[in-house]
XYZ file of C-alpha atoms in Angstrom:
655
model
C -14.904 -15.125 9.108
C -15.596 -14.614 12.789
C -14.543 -12.107 15.387
C -15.709 -8.684 16.483
C -16.651 -6.215 13.799
C -18.120 -8.802 11.425
C -21.545 -7.938 10.058
C -22.003 -11.433 8.600
C -20.448 -14.859 8.980
C -19.201 -16.897 6.036
C -18.134 -20.442 6.811
C -15.007 -21.516 5.025
C -13.478 -24.946 4.807
C -9.714 -25.503 4.534
C -8.532 -25.219 0.960
C -12.006 -24.454 -0.384
C -10.748 -21.953 -2.943
C -7.913 -24.195 -4.081
C -10.447 -26.962 -4.804
C -12.929 -24.740 -6.616
C -13.123 -24.998 -10.369
C -13.214 -22.017 -12.695
C -16.559 -23.089 -14.146
C -18.103 -23.200 -10.698
C -16.819 -19.732 -9.886
C -18.121 -18.360 -13.158
C -21.570 -19.757 -12.514
C -21.896 -18.575 -8.918
C -24.130 -15.524 -8.399
C -22.670 -12.368 -6.887
C -24.103 -11.743 -3.419
C -23.057 -8.288 -2.288
C -24.860 -8.654 1.014
C -22.180 -11.134 2.072
C -19.335 -8.645 1.724
C -17.886 -7.508 5.052
C -16.583 -4.207 6.357
C -13.493 -4.863 8.452
C -13.626 -2.729 11.603
C -11.734 -4.988 14.003
C -8.240 -6.465 14.046
C -9.740 -9.849 14.919
C -11.647 -9.944 11.634
C -8.589 -8.699 9.765
C -6.522 -11.496 11.290
C -9.187 -14.026 10.244
C -9.062 -12.774 6.655
C -5.255 -12.957 6.640
C -5.380 -16.501 8.005
C -7.864 -17.522 5.305
C -5.606 -16.058 2.608
C -2.611 -17.931 3.978
C -4.675 -21.117 4.056
C -5.823 -20.856 0.448
C -2.551 -19.437 -0.893
C -4.398 -16.972 -3.158
C -5.870 -13.552 -2.418
C -7.293 -10.849 -4.655
C -6.252 -7.314 -3.695
C -7.641 -3.929 -4.680
C -6.806 -0.483 -3.339
C -9.113 2.511 -3.174
C -7.423 5.895 -3.375
C -7.936 9.629 -3.553
C -7.105 9.769 -7.254
C -5.940 7.959 -10.375
C -2.335 9.173 -10.304
C -0.483 6.384 -8.482
C 2.570 8.520 -7.678
C 0.504 11.124 -5.800
C -2.737 9.376 -4.763
C -3.308 8.538 -1.098
C -4.658 5.245 0.210
C -8.314 5.267 1.319
C -8.981 1.547 1.796
C -8.074 -1.998 0.763
C -10.320 -4.856 -0.325
C -9.382 -8.534 -0.190
C -11.061 -11.694 -1.461
C -10.127 -15.337 -0.955
C -13.329 -17.041 -2.185
C -16.428 -16.196 -4.193
C -18.623 -13.768 -2.299
C -16.037 -13.858 0.487
C -14.693 -10.358 -0.094
C -14.033 -7.746 2.566
C -13.266 -4.034 2.572
C -10.906 -2.403 5.063
C -11.683 1.339 5.259
C -8.733 3.436 6.382
C -9.281 7.095 5.518
C -12.984 7.741 4.961
C -14.268 11.096 6.155
C -17.621 12.781 6.613
C -18.897 16.323 6.978
C -20.746 17.565 10.008
C -21.983 20.964 10.979
C -20.152 22.749 13.744
C -22.940 21.896 16.213
C -22.647 18.197 15.393
C -26.361 17.882 14.647
C -26.278 16.361 11.163
C -24.005 14.418 8.810
C -23.771 15.894 5.327
C -22.907 13.846 2.253
C -22.712 16.821 -0.060
C -19.821 19.181 -0.634
C -18.312 21.140 2.233
C -20.163 24.347 3.020
C -19.502 27.231 5.382
C -20.109 26.074 8.915
C -19.107 22.446 8.286
C -15.938 20.538 9.015
C -14.425 17.219 7.968
C -13.935 14.410 10.462
C -12.872 10.751 10.149
C -15.690 8.239 9.943
C -15.812 6.416 13.311
C -14.917 2.737 13.564
C -12.068 2.620 11.042
C -8.900 0.800 11.955
C -5.566 2.570 12.251
C -3.903 2.501 8.835
C -0.419 1.773 10.169
C -1.687 -1.141 12.251
C -3.521 -2.601 9.238
C -0.542 -2.246 6.920
C 1.774 -3.790 9.502
C -0.468 -6.869 9.596
C -0.910 -7.016 5.827
C 2.768 -6.601 4.942
C 3.802 -10.212 5.793
C 0.850 -11.550 3.793
C 1.347 -9.339 0.755
C 5.076 -10.107 0.646
C 4.647 -13.822 1.488
C 6.223 -15.894 -1.338
C 3.734 -18.666 -0.584
C 0.632 -16.549 -1.240
C -0.226 -15.396 -4.753
C -1.617 -11.867 -4.902
C -4.056 -11.055 -7.711
C -5.139 -7.625 -8.922
C -6.622 -6.013 -11.990
C -4.035 -3.482 -13.190
C -1.607 -4.599 -10.508
C 0.834 -1.792 -11.352
C -1.471 0.770 -9.739
C -1.927 -1.229 -6.529
C 1.789 -2.093 -6.447
C 2.566 1.637 -6.656
C 0.193 2.582 -3.848
C 1.368 -0.111 -1.449
C 5.069 0.208 -2.264
C 4.881 3.832 -1.162
C 3.728 2.475 2.205
C 6.643 0.051 2.425
C 4.954 -3.037 0.928
C 6.225 -4.604 -2.296
C 3.757 -7.292 -3.307
C 5.165 -10.550 -4.624
C 4.427 -12.938 -6.193
C 1.478 -11.601 -8.145
C -0.772 -12.118 -11.154
C -2.645 -9.411 -13.038
C -6.010 -10.170 -14.640
C -5.637 -7.131 -16.896
C -2.461 -8.623 -18.351
C -3.945 -12.123 -18.499
C -6.768 -10.787 -20.667
C -4.323 -8.776 -22.754
C -2.024 -11.725 -23.428
C -4.932 -13.944 -24.386
C -7.018 -11.487 -26.386
C -4.910 -8.518 -27.555
C -6.859 -6.826 -30.330
C -10.065 -8.713 -29.626
C -11.569 -7.140 -26.521
C -11.537 -4.308 -24.034
C -9.600 -5.396 -20.955
C -11.407 -3.205 -18.425
C -12.783 -4.938 -15.356
C -16.415 -4.023 -15.959
C -16.282 -5.166 -19.591
C -14.621 -8.464 -18.701
C -17.052 -9.106 -15.840
C -20.022 -8.756 -18.162
C -18.314 -10.832 -20.844
C -17.217 -13.666 -18.540
C -19.992 -13.757 -15.939
C -22.861 -11.682 -17.303
C -22.446 -9.500 -14.215
C -22.292 -5.693 -14.229
C -20.229 -4.329 -11.329
C -21.282 -1.172 -9.495
C -19.998 1.841 -11.501
C -17.587 4.133 -9.665
C -19.723 7.163 -10.445
C -22.704 5.548 -8.752
C -20.967 5.658 -5.370
C -18.561 8.605 -5.715
C -20.718 10.801 -7.918
C -19.901 12.448 -11.223
C -19.421 15.992 -12.474
C -20.582 18.626 -10.005
C -21.882 15.878 -7.728
C -18.490 14.156 -7.398
C -17.584 13.693 -3.723
C -14.549 11.395 -4.051
C -14.153 7.946 -2.545
C -13.082 9.259 0.857
C -16.610 10.595 1.382
C -18.479 7.453 0.332
C -20.334 5.904 3.326
C -18.745 2.655 4.500
C -21.621 0.385 3.535
C -21.689 1.671 -0.037
C -17.879 1.702 -0.209
C -17.810 -1.922 0.901
C -20.318 -3.015 -1.746
C -18.276 -1.315 -4.459
C -14.711 -2.127 -3.343
C -15.280 -5.682 -2.130
C -17.103 -6.495 -5.360
C -14.031 -5.415 -7.350
C -11.897 -7.899 -5.407
C -14.527 -10.629 -5.853
C -14.716 -9.995 -9.613
C -10.911 -9.990 -9.852
C -10.593 -13.357 -8.152
C -13.215 -14.914 -10.425
C -11.592 -13.432 -13.538
C -8.291 -14.984 -12.493
C -9.977 -18.371 -12.087
C -11.522 -18.009 -15.547
C -8.497 -16.664 -17.424
C -5.438 -18.300 -15.849
C -6.257 -21.850 -17.076
C -6.334 -20.542 -20.643
C -2.606 -19.737 -20.610
C -1.312 -23.314 -20.926
C -4.293 -24.345 -23.029
C -3.460 -21.644 -25.591
C 0.346 -21.843 -25.211
C 0.619 -18.337 -23.780
C 2.202 -19.073 -20.404
C 5.708 -18.007 -21.467
C 4.466 -14.696 -22.899
C 2.671 -13.854 -19.671
C 5.431 -14.964 -17.328
C 8.444 -13.587 -19.225
C 7.132 -10.523 -21.103
C 4.149 -9.174 -19.181
C 4.064 -9.955 -15.472
C 7.677 -8.900 -14.683
C 7.102 -5.496 -16.309
C 4.731 -4.387 -13.541
C 7.368 -3.648 -10.919
C 9.911 -2.437 -13.497
C 7.548 0.212 -14.860
C 6.248 1.198 -11.436
C 9.778 2.011 -10.305
C 10.448 4.005 -13.495
C 7.237 5.961 -13.045
C 8.065 6.718 -9.432
C 11.513 8.084 -10.386
C 10.221 10.447 -13.060
C 12.442 12.672 -15.187
C 13.520 16.238 -14.468
C 12.379 19.181 -16.613
C 13.732 22.703 -17.017
C 10.801 25.093 -16.608
C 12.692 28.052 -18.064
C 13.407 26.234 -21.316
C 9.737 25.260 -21.643
C 8.632 28.829 -20.985
C 10.974 30.159 -23.665
C 9.844 27.509 -26.155
C 6.211 28.351 -25.469
C 6.870 31.868 -26.724
C 8.728 30.601 -29.794
C 5.962 28.166 -30.708
C 3.342 30.879 -30.230
C 5.173 32.992 -32.824
C 5.479 30.002 -35.178
C 1.763 29.253 -34.814
C 0.886 32.893 -35.552
C 3.027 32.841 -38.705
C 1.385 29.609 -39.873
C -2.059 31.036 -39.135
C -1.322 34.036 -41.342
C -0.195 31.786 -44.201
C -3.274 29.582 -43.800
C -5.626 32.591 -43.813
C -3.939 33.986 -46.910
C -4.272 30.663 -48.734
C -7.900 30.288 -47.608
C -8.859 33.809 -48.637
C -9.689 34.966 -45.113
C -9.629 34.048 -41.427
C -11.541 31.131 -39.944
C -11.258 28.862 -36.905
C -8.498 26.433 -37.896
C -9.264 24.300 -34.855
C -12.864 23.788 -35.969
C -13.181 20.575 -38.027
C -16.384 21.867 -39.600
C -14.924 25.192 -40.720
C -11.681 23.565 -41.880
C -13.606 20.907 -43.799
C -15.717 23.547 -45.521
C -12.545 25.338 -46.642
C -10.729 22.172 -47.787
C -13.507 20.333 -49.576
C -16.131 22.986 -50.116
C -14.342 26.180 -51.058
C -11.070 24.640 -52.373
C -12.618 21.438 -53.714
C -9.613 19.281 -52.788
C -9.826 15.543 -53.556
C -10.226 12.721 -51.043
C -13.204 14.170 -49.182
C -14.837 11.847 -46.659
C -17.674 12.507 -44.261
C -18.093 11.549 -40.624
C -21.231 9.761 -39.358
C -22.654 13.206 -38.527
C -22.381 14.272 -42.159
C -19.510 16.733 -41.660
C -16.302 16.665 -43.670
C -13.599 14.622 -41.949
C -10.360 16.499 -41.305
C -8.566 13.658 -39.511
C -4.773 13.635 -39.582
C -4.571 10.740 -42.046
C -6.728 12.620 -44.564
C -4.579 15.725 -44.287
C -1.445 13.576 -44.609
C -2.802 12.076 -47.827
C -3.474 15.544 -49.191
C -0.002 16.713 -48.188
C 1.565 13.683 -49.870
C -0.348 14.621 -53.019
C 1.437 17.970 -52.989
C -1.308 20.118 -51.448
C 0.588 22.853 -49.515
C -2.519 24.004 -47.647
C -2.861 20.608 -45.952
C 0.814 20.697 -44.954
C 0.361 24.172 -43.424
C -2.577 22.921 -41.342
C -0.626 19.863 -40.188
C 2.327 22.056 -39.193
C -0.014 24.420 -37.326
C -1.631 21.509 -35.490
C 1.718 20.089 -34.447
C 3.085 23.456 -33.335
C 0.047 24.273 -31.215
C -0.040 20.732 -29.838
C 3.616 20.893 -28.783
C 3.088 24.308 -27.223
C 0.025 23.294 -25.210
C 0.837 19.675 -24.334
C 4.469 20.161 -23.450
C 5.559 23.784 -23.057
C 2.426 24.885 -21.216
C 1.148 21.715 -19.536
C 4.283 19.785 -18.542
C 5.135 22.036 -15.582
C 1.704 21.243 -14.141
C 2.669 17.566 -13.968
C 5.962 18.233 -12.173
C 6.488 17.504 -8.495
C 8.444 19.603 -6.018
C 11.725 18.456 -7.546
C 10.618 19.417 -11.071
C 10.261 15.777 -12.052
C 7.360 14.552 -14.191
C 6.014 11.056 -13.739
C 4.420 9.497 -16.810
C 2.206 6.414 -16.530
C 2.895 3.483 -18.842
C 0.002 1.430 -20.149
C 0.899 -2.223 -20.588
C -2.305 -3.349 -22.287
C -3.021 -0.509 -24.702
C -1.698 -1.742 -28.072
C -2.219 -4.893 -30.100
C 1.511 -5.400 -30.727
C 2.851 -5.160 -27.171
C 4.242 -1.659 -27.486
C 3.906 0.404 -24.343
C 1.986 3.660 -24.378
C 2.590 6.663 -22.146
C -0.067 8.893 -20.576
C -0.463 11.739 -18.073
C 1.765 13.079 -19.590
C 2.469 11.290 -22.856
C 6.252 11.357 -23.305
C 6.326 8.984 -26.297
C 4.711 11.279 -28.859
C 7.372 13.985 -28.875
C 8.597 14.065 -32.494
C 12.209 13.020 -32.806
C 12.858 13.732 -36.473
C 11.909 17.403 -36.627
C 13.368 20.523 -35.083
C 10.356 21.360 -32.920
C 10.367 17.953 -31.247
C 14.095 18.143 -30.639
C 13.644 21.517 -28.959
C 11.121 19.993 -26.557
C 13.598 17.260 -25.661
C 16.175 19.844 -24.589
C 13.879 20.642 -21.639
C 14.329 17.136 -20.190
C 17.484 17.357 -18.142
C 19.596 15.372 -15.701
C 19.673 15.985 -11.957
C 22.781 17.707 -10.544
C 25.807 15.436 -10.622
C 24.232 13.255 -13.311
C 23.821 13.003 -17.069
C 21.137 11.426 -19.213
C 22.104 8.375 -21.256
C 19.948 7.467 -24.247
C 20.330 3.915 -25.564
C 18.517 3.226 -28.825
C 18.262 0.050 -30.887
C 19.706 0.786 -34.334
C 17.339 -0.104 -37.185
C 15.854 -2.949 -35.152
C 12.777 -3.379 -37.333
C 14.867 -3.661 -40.512
C 17.074 -6.207 -38.770
C 14.018 -8.209 -37.744
C 12.634 -7.992 -41.281
C 15.917 -9.385 -42.613
C 15.651 -12.274 -40.163
C 11.933 -13.011 -40.468
C 11.747 -12.663 -44.260
C 15.140 -14.402 -44.654
C 16.743 -11.822 -46.961
C 20.362 -12.928 -47.655
C 21.604 -9.532 -48.834
C 20.253 -7.705 -45.796
C 21.463 -10.365 -43.362
C 24.920 -10.188 -44.870
C 24.969 -6.396 -44.685
C 23.978 -6.354 -41.016
C 26.414 -9.145 -40.155
C 29.274 -7.174 -41.731
C 28.214 -3.893 -40.139
C 27.577 -2.226 -43.483
C 25.454 0.868 -43.995
C 22.149 -0.909 -44.659
C 20.626 1.934 -46.676
C 23.703 2.230 -48.864
C 23.687 -1.546 -49.347
C 20.012 -1.470 -50.308
C 20.665 1.353 -52.767
C 23.560 -0.593 -54.256
C 21.399 -3.703 -54.666
C 18.502 -1.783 -56.193
C 20.221 0.762 -58.373
C 23.498 -1.006 -59.163
C 25.637 1.746 -57.640
C 28.927 0.578 -56.060
C 29.174 1.333 -52.345
C 32.281 3.466 -52.835
C 30.415 5.670 -55.322
C 27.196 6.032 -53.342
C 25.709 9.532 -53.237
C 23.681 10.943 -50.379
C 20.599 11.345 -52.548
C 20.579 7.713 -53.712
C 21.087 6.508 -50.138
C 18.231 8.723 -48.930
C 15.883 7.180 -51.457
C 16.822 3.693 -50.353
C 16.315 4.649 -46.697
C 12.834 5.972 -47.430
C 11.946 2.794 -49.283
C 13.411 0.535 -46.577
C 11.294 2.022 -43.817
C 8.283 2.573 -46.028
C 8.081 -1.072 -47.068
C 7.735 -2.179 -43.424
C 4.629 -0.015 -43.029
C 3.090 -0.891 -46.377
C 3.813 2.395 -48.138
C 1.991 2.935 -51.427
C 3.450 4.281 -54.657
C 1.406 7.388 -53.980
C 2.964 7.888 -50.520
C 6.484 7.123 -51.698
C 6.143 9.593 -54.564
C 5.204 12.348 -52.113
C 8.091 11.565 -49.752
C 10.699 11.403 -52.492
C 9.095 14.212 -54.507
C 8.974 12.112 -57.666
C 6.087 11.108 -59.887
C 3.877 8.182 -58.980
C 5.027 5.971 -61.868
C 8.659 6.274 -60.806
C 7.762 5.498 -57.188
C 5.795 2.454 -58.287
C 8.790 1.287 -60.286
C 10.996 1.638 -57.201
C 8.648 -0.507 -55.113
C 8.402 -3.117 -57.847
C 12.164 -3.176 -58.201
C 12.566 -3.504 -54.425
C 10.390 -6.607 -54.283
C 12.127 -8.089 -57.310
C 15.535 -7.575 -55.738
C 14.391 -8.873 -52.343
C 11.698 -11.439 -53.221
C 11.617 -12.854 -49.703
C 9.929 -9.688 -48.459
C 6.917 -10.120 -50.726
C 6.756 -13.814 -49.804
C 6.816 -12.893 -46.101
C 4.100 -10.264 -46.508
C 1.784 -12.519 -48.480
C 2.286 -15.454 -46.107
C 1.656 -13.244 -43.064
C -1.600 -11.892 -44.481
C -2.778 -15.382 -45.371
C -1.910 -16.739 -41.935
C -3.835 -13.923 -40.267
C -6.852 -14.558 -42.461
C -6.794 -18.247 -41.504
C -6.327 -17.929 -37.734
C -7.291 -14.345 -36.938
C -3.905 -13.429 -35.476
C -0.184 -13.243 -36.151
C 2.650 -13.980 -33.737
C 5.891 -12.365 -32.721
C 9.074 -14.437 -32.509
C 8.402 -14.819 -28.783
C 4.876 -16.147 -29.234
C 2.853 -12.997 -28.508
C -0.417 -13.107 -30.451
C -1.657 -9.971 -32.167
C -5.305 -10.424 -33.137
C -6.833 -8.732 -36.182
C -10.394 -10.078 -36.359
C -11.385 -7.470 -38.957
C -8.871 -8.632 -41.558
C -11.761 -10.159 -43.502
C -13.924 -7.025 -43.272
C -16.175 -6.344 -46.245
C -15.087 -2.704 -46.329
C -11.992 -2.556 -48.586
C -10.258 0.265 -46.691
C -10.814 -1.431 -43.326
C -9.600 -4.734 -44.730
C -6.506 -3.108 -46.229
C -5.714 -1.350 -42.940
C -5.876 -4.647 -41.047
C -3.704 -6.349 -43.658
C -1.004 -3.684 -43.306
C -1.209 -3.909 -39.522
C -0.956 -7.706 -39.585
C 2.135 -7.564 -41.812
C 3.888 -5.095 -39.529
C 2.772 -6.592 -36.195
C 5.227 -9.534 -36.007
C 8.098 -7.106 -36.650
C 6.970 -4.264 -34.405
C 5.731 -6.703 -31.772
C 9.018 -8.620 -31.722
C 10.891 -5.333 -31.293
C 8.567 -4.489 -28.391
C 9.173 -7.907 -26.836
C 12.940 -7.498 -27.141
C 13.043 -4.159 -25.347
C 10.741 -5.546 -22.647
C 13.186 -8.386 -22.081
C 16.012 -5.853 -21.833
C 14.104 -3.735 -19.321
C 13.259 -6.740 -17.156
C 16.941 -7.704 -16.924
C 18.389 -4.204 -16.734
C 18.064 -3.318 -13.062
C 19.651 -6.555 -11.864
C 22.532 -6.105 -14.314
C 23.192 -2.548 -13.093
C 22.935 -3.610 -9.462
C 25.370 -6.470 -10.030
C 27.982 -3.960 -11.183
C 27.071 -1.669 -8.244
C 26.151 1.166 -10.611
C 23.903 4.036 -9.573
C 22.168 4.430 -12.942
C 18.375 4.586 -12.881
C 16.131 3.705 -15.824
C 13.666 6.570 -16.342
C 11.937 6.318 -19.713
C 11.093 3.892 -22.488
C 10.188 5.407 -25.846
C 9.594 2.666 -28.420
C 13.131 1.404 -29.208
C 14.896 3.744 -26.769
C 15.712 3.631 -23.057
C 16.711 6.733 -21.091
C 18.783 6.549 -17.903
C 19.957 9.034 -15.302
C 23.605 8.235 -14.574
C 26.194 9.634 -12.138
C 28.914 11.600 -13.960
C 31.692 9.180 -13.044
C 29.813 6.009 -14.099
C 28.918 6.830 -17.695
C 31.293 4.474 -19.506
C 30.593 1.506 -17.222
C 26.852 2.099 -17.419
C 26.794 2.334 -21.215
C 28.739 -0.929 -21.432
C 26.203 -2.742 -19.221
C 23.181 -1.189 -20.936
C 24.456 -2.028 -24.405
C 25.246 -5.632 -23.441
C 21.835 -6.225 -21.844
C 19.980 -4.744 -24.819
C 21.999 -6.641 -27.425
C 21.630 -9.945 -25.560
C 17.912 -9.460 -24.776
C 16.531 -12.028 -27.295
C 18.646 -14.884 -25.923
C 18.094 -17.678 -25.150
C 14.468 -17.710 -26.325
C 15.268 -16.561 -29.880
C 18.449 -16.800 -31.922
C 18.418 -14.018 -34.496
C 20.190 -14.421 -37.818
C 21.350 -10.817 -37.619
C 23.138 -9.006 -34.785
C 21.425 -6.272 -32.814
C 23.162 -2.922 -32.393
C 22.617 -0.201 -29.807
C 23.549 3.474 -30.124
C 24.226 5.043 -26.712
C 25.266 8.558 -25.781
C 25.463 10.707 -22.644
C 24.584 14.404 -22.328
C 22.989 16.884 -19.964
C 19.650 16.894 -21.829
C 17.634 14.309 -23.701
C 18.046 15.849 -27.142
C 21.830 15.950 -26.995
C 21.915 12.379 -25.649
C 19.727 10.983 -28.435
């Protein structure tokens, strides 16, 4: 690049990047001294021209924080060839004393003031020049965790397209096998350790934020991220066709970036008064549970202390199933308490109820208002590459872990409300995992029941217990429902006995009878485990690979856990793929009908929309059609999908 403001010159030939091979890029050393700080429009124009020439550019934004809805832009780095990265600072500041005698890199103190670092380009002028490049259909933009950068730039009027995401490339290729963070991948692929963020911005009490990082250090850090991203793309992208994963990336992963970013930006409205009232109710419930726990334990103790709780459970009470952590303390993890509760230990159930009550109070009643913006809307962040099966996860705040099947969780959902003039519409796939099990395990009775729209749990009960459908009781149906869902997750006779409140022998007989009546399920489970042992992964119907490298672990409990996960993954993963396909198509379908509905949330098999009052029926019709048709044409299911949809003022009433 030439022009004023360049601190180094890197000669580039036409199409050099396009001709470079991935192996060459991987073997090239990182030379941070070649990174440039862009302080002139001439150099910026040269970088833009180089990107247009090569047709590929890596992009990374530096911001004031990690929340993409609220963070401000500090700078942008670009890279079009190895070691050819640049950083464009836009909002760096420094401290000086009021007499202007000294620059201070520490925290602001009395007698100092903040001023912009000299030499930075005007942000609006830079963005005006970058907008045509970043929206150019002939230039591929690459980022690591593109959703964050897409967020930041879209708020400034730039919607990047087309794009690739190295985070998602790694996830598609190696879900369950590796960490997909940039630093981890850089060391894995190139043996290169990027500069840690804390090394330039500080940590703990010494944190100064990226705006206060000097430009030379900021350039080394930010430009390196763009350089690493470009090289990762060169290393990972060729693996897609080689490993038959192109369709998964292009149809299930990449399109989700913009869809989720728009959902996150919209947020969902909360009612602060409802949350405040519920906080008081949950505090009373927690106090009542505490009193019962203390009475059962023979005195007060710190229930939130794993050590003290473990001493009570396994020391004083001598309950079975004790396990120790690596530190030698008793483990009081949720799964251990669940096992104890399933064995009929009321003390464990009290502790679990106390934990959930206090968690709901703190995480939602008390903390949710702190996440809300000026319009009382909270903006969750969806993680695309967080699970092995393709399910999305929700963070800051987590809106996917609100219990739906108990009263406390339903109360929390009443605090999520529609904006004035609107209602919330919840659209939920009905029994999608059972439908997929019927298809994938090829169970004639279940396929027939779904095809005829029968009550699947009543049909299962009829098949198992020989009870005619017209004489089915609620209790028999409930047992069949528990077995149906339990089988998918590998429930044991022990667990089923606890849920149905029957003895273990009877529960074991139920499971045995279930597999005898539906032999295809056992065949499917055994074949899936064997396939995973052979190849290290299982696949969804759409080709997503879910890797379980520890399925051959020597530890029996670890091996069993991986076997159960591998059995469930093709079902849960296919359900996740189906709702992704629905989400990707949804906005265009609503726009085509000129509807004002906005998709706000995704919670496993459920989508939540905010809909104008007078468009409810038309919106539900479109939403239901898109969700039901989502598998086509890639997969033809042997059973129909069904969607339950309802409108109401709050989320609980709509569900």
